[in-house]
Coordinates of C-alpha atoms (C1' of nucleotides) in Angstrom, one line a residue:
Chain J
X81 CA 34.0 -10.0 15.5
X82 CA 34.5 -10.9 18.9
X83 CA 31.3 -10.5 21.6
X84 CA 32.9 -7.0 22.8
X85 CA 33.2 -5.4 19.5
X86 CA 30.0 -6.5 18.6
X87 CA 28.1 -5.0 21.5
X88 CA 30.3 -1.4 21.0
X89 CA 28.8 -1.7 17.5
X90 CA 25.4 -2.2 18.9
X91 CA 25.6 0.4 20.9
X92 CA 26.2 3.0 17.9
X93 CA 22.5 1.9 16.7
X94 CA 20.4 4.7 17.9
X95 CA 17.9 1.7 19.3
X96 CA 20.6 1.0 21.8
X97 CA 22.5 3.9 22.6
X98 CA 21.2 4.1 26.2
X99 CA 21.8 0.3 27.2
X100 CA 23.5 -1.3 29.7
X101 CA 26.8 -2.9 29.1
X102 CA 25.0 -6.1 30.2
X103 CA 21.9 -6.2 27.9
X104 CA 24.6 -5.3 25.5
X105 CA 26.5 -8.4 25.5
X106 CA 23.4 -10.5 26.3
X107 CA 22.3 -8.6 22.6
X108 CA 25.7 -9.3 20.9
X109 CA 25.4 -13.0 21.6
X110 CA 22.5 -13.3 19.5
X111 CA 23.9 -10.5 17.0
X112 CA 25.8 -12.0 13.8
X113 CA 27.9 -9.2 12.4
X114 CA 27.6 -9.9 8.2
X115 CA 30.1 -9.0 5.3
X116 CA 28.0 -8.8 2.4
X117 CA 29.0 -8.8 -1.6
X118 CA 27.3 -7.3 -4.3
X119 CA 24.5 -9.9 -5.8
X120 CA 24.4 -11.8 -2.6
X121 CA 20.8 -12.7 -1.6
X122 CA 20.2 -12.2 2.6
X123 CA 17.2 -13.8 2.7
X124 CA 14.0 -15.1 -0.2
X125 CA 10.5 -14.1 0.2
X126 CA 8.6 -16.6 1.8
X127 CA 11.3 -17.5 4.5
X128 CA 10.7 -17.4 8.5
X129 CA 11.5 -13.8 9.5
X130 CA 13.2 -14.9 13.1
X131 CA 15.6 -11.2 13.0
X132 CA 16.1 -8.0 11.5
X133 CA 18.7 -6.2 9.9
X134 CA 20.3 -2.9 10.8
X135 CA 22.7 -1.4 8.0
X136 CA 25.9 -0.5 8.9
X137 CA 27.1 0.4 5.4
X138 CA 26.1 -0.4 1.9
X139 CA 23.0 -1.0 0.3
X140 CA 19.9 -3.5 0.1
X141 CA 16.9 -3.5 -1.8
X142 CA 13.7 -5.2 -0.5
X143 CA 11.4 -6.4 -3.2
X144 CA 8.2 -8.3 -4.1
X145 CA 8.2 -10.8 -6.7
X146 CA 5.0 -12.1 -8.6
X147 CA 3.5 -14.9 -9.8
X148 CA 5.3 -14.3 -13.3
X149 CA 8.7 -13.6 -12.4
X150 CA 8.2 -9.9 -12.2
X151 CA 9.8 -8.0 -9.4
X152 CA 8.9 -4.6 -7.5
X153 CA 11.3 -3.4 -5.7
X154 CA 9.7 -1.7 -1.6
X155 CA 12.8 0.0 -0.6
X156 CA 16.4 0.3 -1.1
X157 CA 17.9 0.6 2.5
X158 CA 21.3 2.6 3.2
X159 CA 23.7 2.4 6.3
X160 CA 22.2 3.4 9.5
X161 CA 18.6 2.3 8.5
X162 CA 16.6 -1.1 9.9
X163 CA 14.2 -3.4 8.4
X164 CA 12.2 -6.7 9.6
X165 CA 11.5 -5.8 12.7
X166 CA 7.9 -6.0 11.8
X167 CA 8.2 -9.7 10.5
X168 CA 10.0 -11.0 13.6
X169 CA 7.7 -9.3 16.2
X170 CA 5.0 -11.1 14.4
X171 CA 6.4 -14.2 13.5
X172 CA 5.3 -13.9 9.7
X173 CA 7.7 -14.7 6.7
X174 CA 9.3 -12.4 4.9
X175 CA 6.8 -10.4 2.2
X176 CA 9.8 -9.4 0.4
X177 CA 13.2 -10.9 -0.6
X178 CA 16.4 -9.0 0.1
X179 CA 19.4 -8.8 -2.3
X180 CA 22.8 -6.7 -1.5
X181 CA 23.2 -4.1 -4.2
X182 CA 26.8 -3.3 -3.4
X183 CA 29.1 -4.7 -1.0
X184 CA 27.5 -4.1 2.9
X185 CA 28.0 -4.5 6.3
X186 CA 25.3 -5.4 8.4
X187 CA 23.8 -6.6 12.1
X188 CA 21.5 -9.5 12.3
X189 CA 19.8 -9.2 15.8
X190 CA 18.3 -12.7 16.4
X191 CA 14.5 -12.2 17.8
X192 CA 15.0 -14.0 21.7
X193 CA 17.1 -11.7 22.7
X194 CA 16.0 -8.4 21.1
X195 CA 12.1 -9.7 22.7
X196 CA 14.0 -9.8 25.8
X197 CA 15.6 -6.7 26.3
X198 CA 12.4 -5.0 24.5
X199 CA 10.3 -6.1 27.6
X200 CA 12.7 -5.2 29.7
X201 CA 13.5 -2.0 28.7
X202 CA 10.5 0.6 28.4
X203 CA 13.4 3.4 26.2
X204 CA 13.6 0.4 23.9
X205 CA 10.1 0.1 23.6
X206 CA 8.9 3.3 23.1
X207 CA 12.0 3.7 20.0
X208 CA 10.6 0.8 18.4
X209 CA 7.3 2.1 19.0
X210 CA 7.9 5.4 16.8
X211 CA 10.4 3.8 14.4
X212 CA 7.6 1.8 13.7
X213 CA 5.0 4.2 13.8
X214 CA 6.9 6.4 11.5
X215 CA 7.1 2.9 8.4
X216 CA 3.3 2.5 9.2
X217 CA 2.5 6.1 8.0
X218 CA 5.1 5.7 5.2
X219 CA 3.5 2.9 3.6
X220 CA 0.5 4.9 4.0
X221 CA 1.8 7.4 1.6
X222 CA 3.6 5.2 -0.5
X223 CA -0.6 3.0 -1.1
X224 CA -1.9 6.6 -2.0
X225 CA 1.1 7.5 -4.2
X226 CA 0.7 4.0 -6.1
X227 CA -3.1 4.3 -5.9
X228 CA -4.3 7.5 -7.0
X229 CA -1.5 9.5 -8.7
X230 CA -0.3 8.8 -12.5
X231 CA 3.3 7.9 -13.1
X232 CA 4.2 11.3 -13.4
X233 CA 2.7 12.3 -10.5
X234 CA 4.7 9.8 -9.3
X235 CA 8.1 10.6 -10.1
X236 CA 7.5 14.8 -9.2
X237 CA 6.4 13.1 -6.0
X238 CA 9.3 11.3 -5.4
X239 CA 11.8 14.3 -6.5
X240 CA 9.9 16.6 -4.1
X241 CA 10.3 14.5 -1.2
X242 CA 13.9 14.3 -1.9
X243 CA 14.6 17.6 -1.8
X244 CA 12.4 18.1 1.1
X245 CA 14.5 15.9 3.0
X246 CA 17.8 17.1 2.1
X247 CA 15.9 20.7 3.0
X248 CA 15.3 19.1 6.7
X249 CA 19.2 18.1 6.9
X250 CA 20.2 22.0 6.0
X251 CA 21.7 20.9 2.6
X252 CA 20.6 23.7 0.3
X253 CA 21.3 22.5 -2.8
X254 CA 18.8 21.2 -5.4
X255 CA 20.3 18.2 -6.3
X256 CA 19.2 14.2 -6.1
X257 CA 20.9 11.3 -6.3
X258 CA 18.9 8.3 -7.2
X259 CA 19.5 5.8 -4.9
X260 CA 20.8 3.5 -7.6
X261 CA 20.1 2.8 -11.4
X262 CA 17.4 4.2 -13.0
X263 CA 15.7 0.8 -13.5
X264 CA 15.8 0.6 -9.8
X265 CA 14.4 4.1 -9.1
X266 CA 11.6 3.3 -11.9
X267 CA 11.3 -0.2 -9.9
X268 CA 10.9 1.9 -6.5
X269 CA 8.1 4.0 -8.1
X270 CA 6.4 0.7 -9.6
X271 CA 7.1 1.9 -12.9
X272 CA 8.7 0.5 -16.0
X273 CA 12.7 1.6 -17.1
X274 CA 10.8 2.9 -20.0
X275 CA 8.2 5.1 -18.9
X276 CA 10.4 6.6 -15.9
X277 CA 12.8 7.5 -18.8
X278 CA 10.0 9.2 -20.9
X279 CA 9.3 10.7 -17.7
X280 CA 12.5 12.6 -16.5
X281 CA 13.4 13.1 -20.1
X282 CA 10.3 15.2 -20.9
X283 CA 11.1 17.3 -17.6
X284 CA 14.5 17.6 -18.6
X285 CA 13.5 18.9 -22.3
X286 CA 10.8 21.7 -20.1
X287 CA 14.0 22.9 -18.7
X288 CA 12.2 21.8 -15.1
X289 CA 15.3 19.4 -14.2
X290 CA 18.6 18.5 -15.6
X291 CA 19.7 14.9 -15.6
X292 CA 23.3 13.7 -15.4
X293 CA 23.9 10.2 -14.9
X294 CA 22.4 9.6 -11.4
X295 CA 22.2 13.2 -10.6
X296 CA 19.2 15.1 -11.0
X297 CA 19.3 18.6 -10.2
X298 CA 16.1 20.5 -10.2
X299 CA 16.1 23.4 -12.1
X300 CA 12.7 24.9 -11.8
X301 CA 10.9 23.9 -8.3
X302 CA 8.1 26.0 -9.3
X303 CA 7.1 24.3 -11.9
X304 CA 8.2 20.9 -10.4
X305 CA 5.6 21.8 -7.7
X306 CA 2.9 22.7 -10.4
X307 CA 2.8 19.3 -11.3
X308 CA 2.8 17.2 -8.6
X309 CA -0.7 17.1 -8.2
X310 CA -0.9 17.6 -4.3
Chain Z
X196 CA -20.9 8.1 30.0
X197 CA -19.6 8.8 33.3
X198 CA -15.8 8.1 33.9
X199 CA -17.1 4.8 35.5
X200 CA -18.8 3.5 33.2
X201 CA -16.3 4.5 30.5
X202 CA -13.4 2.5 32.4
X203 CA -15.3 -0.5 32.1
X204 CA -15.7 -0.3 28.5
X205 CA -11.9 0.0 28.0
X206 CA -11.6 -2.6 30.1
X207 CA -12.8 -4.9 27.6
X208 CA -10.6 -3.6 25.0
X209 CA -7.8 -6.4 24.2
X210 CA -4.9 -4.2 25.1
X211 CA -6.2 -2.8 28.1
X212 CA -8.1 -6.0 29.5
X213 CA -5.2 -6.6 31.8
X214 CA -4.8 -2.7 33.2
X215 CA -5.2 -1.9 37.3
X216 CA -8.7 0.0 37.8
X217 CA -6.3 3.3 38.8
X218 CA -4.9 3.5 34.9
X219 CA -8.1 2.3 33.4
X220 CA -9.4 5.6 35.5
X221 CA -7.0 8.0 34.1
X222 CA -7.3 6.7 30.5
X223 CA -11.0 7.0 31.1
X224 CA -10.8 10.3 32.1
X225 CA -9.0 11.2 28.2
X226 CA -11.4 8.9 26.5
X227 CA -14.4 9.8 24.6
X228 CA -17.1 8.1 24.0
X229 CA -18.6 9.0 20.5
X230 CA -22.2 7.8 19.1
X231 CA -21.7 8.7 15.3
X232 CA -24.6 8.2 12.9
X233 CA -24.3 7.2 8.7
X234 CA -22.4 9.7 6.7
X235 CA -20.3 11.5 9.1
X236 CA -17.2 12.1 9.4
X237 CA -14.6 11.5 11.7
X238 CA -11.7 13.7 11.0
X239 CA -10.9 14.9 7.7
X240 CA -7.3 13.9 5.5
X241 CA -4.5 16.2 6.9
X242 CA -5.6 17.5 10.5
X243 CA -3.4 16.6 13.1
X244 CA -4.5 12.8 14.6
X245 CA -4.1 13.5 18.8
X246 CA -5.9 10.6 19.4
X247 CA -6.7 7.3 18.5
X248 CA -10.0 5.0 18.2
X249 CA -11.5 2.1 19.0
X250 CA -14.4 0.7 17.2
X251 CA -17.5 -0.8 19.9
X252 CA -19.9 -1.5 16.8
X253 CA -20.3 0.0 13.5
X254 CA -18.4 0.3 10.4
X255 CA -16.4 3.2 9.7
X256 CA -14.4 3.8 6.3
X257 CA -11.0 5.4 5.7
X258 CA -10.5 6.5 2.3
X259 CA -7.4 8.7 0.7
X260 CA -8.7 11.5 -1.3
X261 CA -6.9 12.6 -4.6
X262 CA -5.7 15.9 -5.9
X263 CA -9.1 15.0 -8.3
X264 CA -11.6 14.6 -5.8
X265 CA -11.4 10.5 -6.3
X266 CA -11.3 8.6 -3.5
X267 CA -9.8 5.0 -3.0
X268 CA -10.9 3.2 0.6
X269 CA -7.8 1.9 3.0
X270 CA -9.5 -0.1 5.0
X271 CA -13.5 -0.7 6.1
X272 CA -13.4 -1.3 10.6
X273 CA -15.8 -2.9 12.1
X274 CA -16.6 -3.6 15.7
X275 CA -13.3 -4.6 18.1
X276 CA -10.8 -3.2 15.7
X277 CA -8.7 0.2 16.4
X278 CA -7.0 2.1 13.9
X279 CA -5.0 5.8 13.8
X280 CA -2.3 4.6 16.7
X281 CA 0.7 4.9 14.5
X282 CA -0.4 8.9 12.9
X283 CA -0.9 9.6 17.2
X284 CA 1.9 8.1 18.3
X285 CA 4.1 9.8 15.2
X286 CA 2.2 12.7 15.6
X287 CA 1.5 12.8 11.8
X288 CA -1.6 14.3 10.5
X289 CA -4.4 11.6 9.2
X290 CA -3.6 10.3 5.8
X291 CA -6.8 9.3 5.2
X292 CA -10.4 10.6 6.3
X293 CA -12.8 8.3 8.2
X294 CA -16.7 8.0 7.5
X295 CA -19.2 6.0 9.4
X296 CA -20.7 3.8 7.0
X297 CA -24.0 2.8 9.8
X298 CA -24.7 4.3 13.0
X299 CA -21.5 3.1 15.3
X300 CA -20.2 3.6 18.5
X301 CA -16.6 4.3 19.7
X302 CA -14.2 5.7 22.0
X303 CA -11.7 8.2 21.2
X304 CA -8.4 8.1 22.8
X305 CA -6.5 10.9 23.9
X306 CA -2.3 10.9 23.0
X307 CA -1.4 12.0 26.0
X308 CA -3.2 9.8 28.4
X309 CA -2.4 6.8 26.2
X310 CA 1.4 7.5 26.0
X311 CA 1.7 7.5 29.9
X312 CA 0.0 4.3 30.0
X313 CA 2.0 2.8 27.5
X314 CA 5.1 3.7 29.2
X315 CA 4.0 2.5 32.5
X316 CA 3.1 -1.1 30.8
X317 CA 5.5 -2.7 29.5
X318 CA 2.2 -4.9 28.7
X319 CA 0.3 -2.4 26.9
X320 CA 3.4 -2.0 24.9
X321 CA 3.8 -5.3 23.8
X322 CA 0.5 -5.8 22.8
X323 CA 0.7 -2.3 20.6
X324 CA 3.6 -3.6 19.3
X325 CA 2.2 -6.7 18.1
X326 CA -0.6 -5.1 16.6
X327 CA 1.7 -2.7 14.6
X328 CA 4.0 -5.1 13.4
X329 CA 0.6 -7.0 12.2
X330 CA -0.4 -4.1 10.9
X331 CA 2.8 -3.5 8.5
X332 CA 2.8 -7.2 7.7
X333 CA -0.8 -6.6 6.4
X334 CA 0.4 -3.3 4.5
X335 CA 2.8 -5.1 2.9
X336 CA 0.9 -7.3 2.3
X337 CA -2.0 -5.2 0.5
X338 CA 1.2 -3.2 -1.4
X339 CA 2.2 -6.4 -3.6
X340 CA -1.5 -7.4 -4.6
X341 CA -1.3 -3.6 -5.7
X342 CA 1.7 -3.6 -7.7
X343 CA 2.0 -7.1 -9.4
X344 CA -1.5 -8.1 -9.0
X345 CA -4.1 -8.0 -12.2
X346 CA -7.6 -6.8 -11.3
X347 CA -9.0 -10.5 -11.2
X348 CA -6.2 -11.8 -8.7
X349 CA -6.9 -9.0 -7.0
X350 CA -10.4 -9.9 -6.7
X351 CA -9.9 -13.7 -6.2
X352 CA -6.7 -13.0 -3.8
X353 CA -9.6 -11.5 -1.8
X354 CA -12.0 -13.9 -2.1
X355 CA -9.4 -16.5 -1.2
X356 CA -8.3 -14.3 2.3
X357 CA -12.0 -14.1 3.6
X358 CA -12.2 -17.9 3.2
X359 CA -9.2 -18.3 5.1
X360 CA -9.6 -16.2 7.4
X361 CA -13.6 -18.0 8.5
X362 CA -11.6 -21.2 7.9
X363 CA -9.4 -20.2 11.0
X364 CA -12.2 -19.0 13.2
X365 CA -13.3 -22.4 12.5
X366 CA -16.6 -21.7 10.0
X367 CA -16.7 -24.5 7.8
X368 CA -19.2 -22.7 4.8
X369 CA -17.8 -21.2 1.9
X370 CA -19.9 -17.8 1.7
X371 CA -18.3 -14.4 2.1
X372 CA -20.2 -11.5 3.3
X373 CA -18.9 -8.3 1.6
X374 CA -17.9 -5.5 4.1
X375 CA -20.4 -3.0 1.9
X376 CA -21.5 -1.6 -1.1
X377 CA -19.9 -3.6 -4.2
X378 CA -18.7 0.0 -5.5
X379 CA -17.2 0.7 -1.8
X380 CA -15.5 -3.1 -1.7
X381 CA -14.2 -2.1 -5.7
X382 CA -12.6 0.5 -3.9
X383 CA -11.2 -1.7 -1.0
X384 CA -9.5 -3.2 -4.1
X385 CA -8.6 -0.3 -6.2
X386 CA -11.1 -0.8 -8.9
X387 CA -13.9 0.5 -10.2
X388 CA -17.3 -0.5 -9.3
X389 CA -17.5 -1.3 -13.3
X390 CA -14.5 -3.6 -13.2
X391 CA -15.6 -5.4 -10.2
X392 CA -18.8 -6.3 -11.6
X393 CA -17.4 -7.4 -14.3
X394 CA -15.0 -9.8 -12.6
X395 CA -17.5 -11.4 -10.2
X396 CA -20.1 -12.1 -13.0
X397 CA -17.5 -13.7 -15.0
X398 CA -16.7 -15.7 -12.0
X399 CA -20.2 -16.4 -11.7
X400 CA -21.1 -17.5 -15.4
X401 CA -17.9 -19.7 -15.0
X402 CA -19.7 -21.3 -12.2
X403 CA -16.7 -20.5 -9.8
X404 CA -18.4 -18.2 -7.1
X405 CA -22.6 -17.2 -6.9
X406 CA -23.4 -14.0 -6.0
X407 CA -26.6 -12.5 -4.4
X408 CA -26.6 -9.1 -3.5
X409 CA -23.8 -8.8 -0.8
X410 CA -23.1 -12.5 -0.5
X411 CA -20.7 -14.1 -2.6
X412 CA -20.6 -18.0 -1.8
X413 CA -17.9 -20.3 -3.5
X414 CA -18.8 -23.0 -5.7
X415 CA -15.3 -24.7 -6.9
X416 CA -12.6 -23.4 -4.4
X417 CA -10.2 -25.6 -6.3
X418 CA -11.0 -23.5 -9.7
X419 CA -11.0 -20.6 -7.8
X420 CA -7.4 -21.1 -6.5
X421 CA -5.7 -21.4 -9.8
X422 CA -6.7 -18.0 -11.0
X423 CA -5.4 -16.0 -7.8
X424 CA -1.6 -16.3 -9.4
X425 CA -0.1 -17.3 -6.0
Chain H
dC239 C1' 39.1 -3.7 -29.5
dG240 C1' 34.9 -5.7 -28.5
dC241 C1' 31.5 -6.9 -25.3
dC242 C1' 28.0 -6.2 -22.0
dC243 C1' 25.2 -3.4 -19.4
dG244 C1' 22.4 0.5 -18.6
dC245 C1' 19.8 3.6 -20.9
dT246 C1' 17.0 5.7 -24.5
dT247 C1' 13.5 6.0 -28.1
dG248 C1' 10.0 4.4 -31.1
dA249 C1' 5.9 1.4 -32.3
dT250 C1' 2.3 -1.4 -30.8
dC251 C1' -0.8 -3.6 -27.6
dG252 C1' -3.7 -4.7 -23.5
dT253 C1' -5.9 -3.6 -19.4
dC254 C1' -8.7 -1.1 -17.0
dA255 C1' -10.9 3.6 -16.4
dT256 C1' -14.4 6.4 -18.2
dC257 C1' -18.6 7.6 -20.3
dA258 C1' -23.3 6.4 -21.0
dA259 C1' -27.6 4.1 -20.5
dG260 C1' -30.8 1.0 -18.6
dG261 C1' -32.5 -2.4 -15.2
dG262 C1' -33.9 -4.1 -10.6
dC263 C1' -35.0 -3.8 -5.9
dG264 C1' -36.4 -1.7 -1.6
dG265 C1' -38.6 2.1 0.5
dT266 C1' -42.2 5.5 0.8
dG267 C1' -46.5 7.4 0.2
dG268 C1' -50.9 7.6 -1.8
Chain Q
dC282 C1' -51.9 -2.8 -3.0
dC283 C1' -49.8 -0.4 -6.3
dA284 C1' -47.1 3.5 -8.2
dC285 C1' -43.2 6.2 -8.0
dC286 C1' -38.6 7.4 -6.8
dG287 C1' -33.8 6.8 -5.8
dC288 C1' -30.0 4.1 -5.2
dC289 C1' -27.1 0.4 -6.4
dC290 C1' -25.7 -2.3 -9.8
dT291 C1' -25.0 -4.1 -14.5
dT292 C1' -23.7 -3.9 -19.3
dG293 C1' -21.9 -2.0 -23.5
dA294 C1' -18.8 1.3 -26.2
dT295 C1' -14.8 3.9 -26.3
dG296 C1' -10.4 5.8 -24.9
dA297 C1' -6.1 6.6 -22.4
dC298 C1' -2.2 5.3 -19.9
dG299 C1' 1.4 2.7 -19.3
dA300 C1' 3.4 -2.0 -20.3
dT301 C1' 5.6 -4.7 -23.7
dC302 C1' 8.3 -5.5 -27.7
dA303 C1' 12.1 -4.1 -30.4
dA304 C1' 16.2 -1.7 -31.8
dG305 C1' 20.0 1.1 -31.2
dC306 C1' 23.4 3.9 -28.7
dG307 C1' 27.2 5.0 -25.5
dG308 C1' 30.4 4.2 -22.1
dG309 C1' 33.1 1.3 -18.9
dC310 C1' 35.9 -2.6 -18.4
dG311 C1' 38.2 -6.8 -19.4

DNA sequence: CGCCCGCTTGATCGTCATCAAGGGCGGTGG
DNA sequence: CCACCGCCCTTGATGACGATCAAGCGGGCG
């Protein structure tokens, strides 16, 4: 926990890989390294954003929550992933609370020093640049998913682009793991527990997936594909 | 239209108002300047974006386009605004199509061009980072009005914004000029023209908000506030 | 063993989209 | 100046999708 283990961790974030030893302790000064247990909220909505978060392990979800109490869950962030950086850069609060879902490790780079070494390091930069880049276009999708395709639209969607993914990484396998329970999935979709389970169920009964606990394995990608509506 | 002529323009642009005459010469010279009349298009959903643009005057809509043929608007640009620097800088292909709504003019900038500036300026990079984080906050943002919003926050949650937003640029009257059409602003808010109408008249025979054509001026802010569910 | 939590399944309800028709206003041309 | 046309908008009737309410099941864990 000490300033020098701190930095070597930095320096396993792909964001800093290249630094200096220097900028690396002058980051790790301003870097609190954060045990995490299950339930445990980081942060509520509403709250001056003045870091980000990089995952080491474990897993946080990011959600709204409404007027009424109601909650909608905007991502469920795994080890290796960052989030906030938007917030900080622009001094807004947070749009979204964060709660741990299972016991995590994490980096909480204060925003000072992470402006500092941003200006004075063009690499840095130009990696926030496209990490950004790359959550801009996401949310793009994610508006016309939740705008213009029906819930089940939503879901083949969503199994699609899993298995796309895993098809990127060379796995070969047609099998998903939801990223937590089902109410969270359904959350994730902005959908109900109910109609998300209506949803896979009927898939499952057209012999188009087979569901297992939080494995789904896609049985028929043809037909999956049929009715995703793209 | 020369590349004289079209440095100078840039020039003016926010992020480049601070750039030497030699890089506001090489951007120039990957800039286009583009005199677009009502009804065209832009760039269609899905071709590779390899530029970005900058709005002199003008309105220009961007609008996802369903599976169905229905359309739902992102975002309505007016003059000084840019927009399509993340899908560049990601090299992604345009998630949404862009329409001129009235004759406008604006430049085009090339990737390439741009990326060597940016890399050169640590300036240039700031600012673009600034405007993206904005940009995501505003996402965000639109995202939770979307998914835990009714139709008549939605509205009102608008209505509320515009206010604020002439309240900070220091306009003191309560009347909200809508970007366009009332079917094109329904769209702005994912609604129907139908539904829209509705919700303004209702507004209106509550003696909340007048409408006239494209002006909507606000009667009883206070009234107005409590049904935004914020 | 019993409880709680996560999930499923059924019944009902509400919101908003869709379908359909008509009105008003501006623009154009006689 | 008036008549006509087209577009934008309004208003009403109906319908569908998904949320909500309610009940029950199964499995893990104390």
């Amino acid at each position: 926990m000490d300033a020098f283990s701190t930095a070597s961790v930095l320096n396993r974030m792909p964001m800093f890989r290249h630094l200096e030893s220097e900028q690396l302790y002058l980051l790790s000064r301003h870097t609190r390294e954060i045990n995490a247990t299950k339930g445990q909220r980081l942060f509520n909505k509403g709250e001056q954003a003045e870091g980000f978060y990089y995952v080491l392990d474990g897993k946080i979800k990011l959600a709204f929550v409404s007027s009424r109490g109601t909650e909608k869950i905007v991502d469920i962030v795994a080890g290796g992933e960052n989030f906030g950086e938007s917030m900080m850069l622009s001094s807004q609060p947070w749009p979204y609370y964060a709660q741990v879902l299972l016991q995590s490790r994490l980096l909480y780079i204060k925003g000072e020093a992470f402006t500092q070494v941003v200006h004075g390091n063009p690499r840095v930069a130009q990696l926030l640049l496209t990490s950004m880049s790359r959550r801009v276009c996401h949310l793009f999708a994610d508006m016309e998913a939740l705008c213009l395709q029906s819930s089940r639209e939503r879901v083949v969607g969503y199994l699609l682009r899993e298995i796309e993914q895993q098809r990127q990484r060379g796995e070969t396998d047609l099998t998903i793991e939801l990223p937590d329970t089902k109410a969270n999935t359904a959350s994730l979709l902005n959908l109900t527990p109910e109609t998300f389970s209506r949803i896979i169920h009927t898939l499952d009964r057209e012999k188009t997936i087979s569901v297992s606990r939080r494995t789904v394995t896609v049985l028929d990608l043809e037909r999956l594909q049929e009715g995703c509506g793209c």
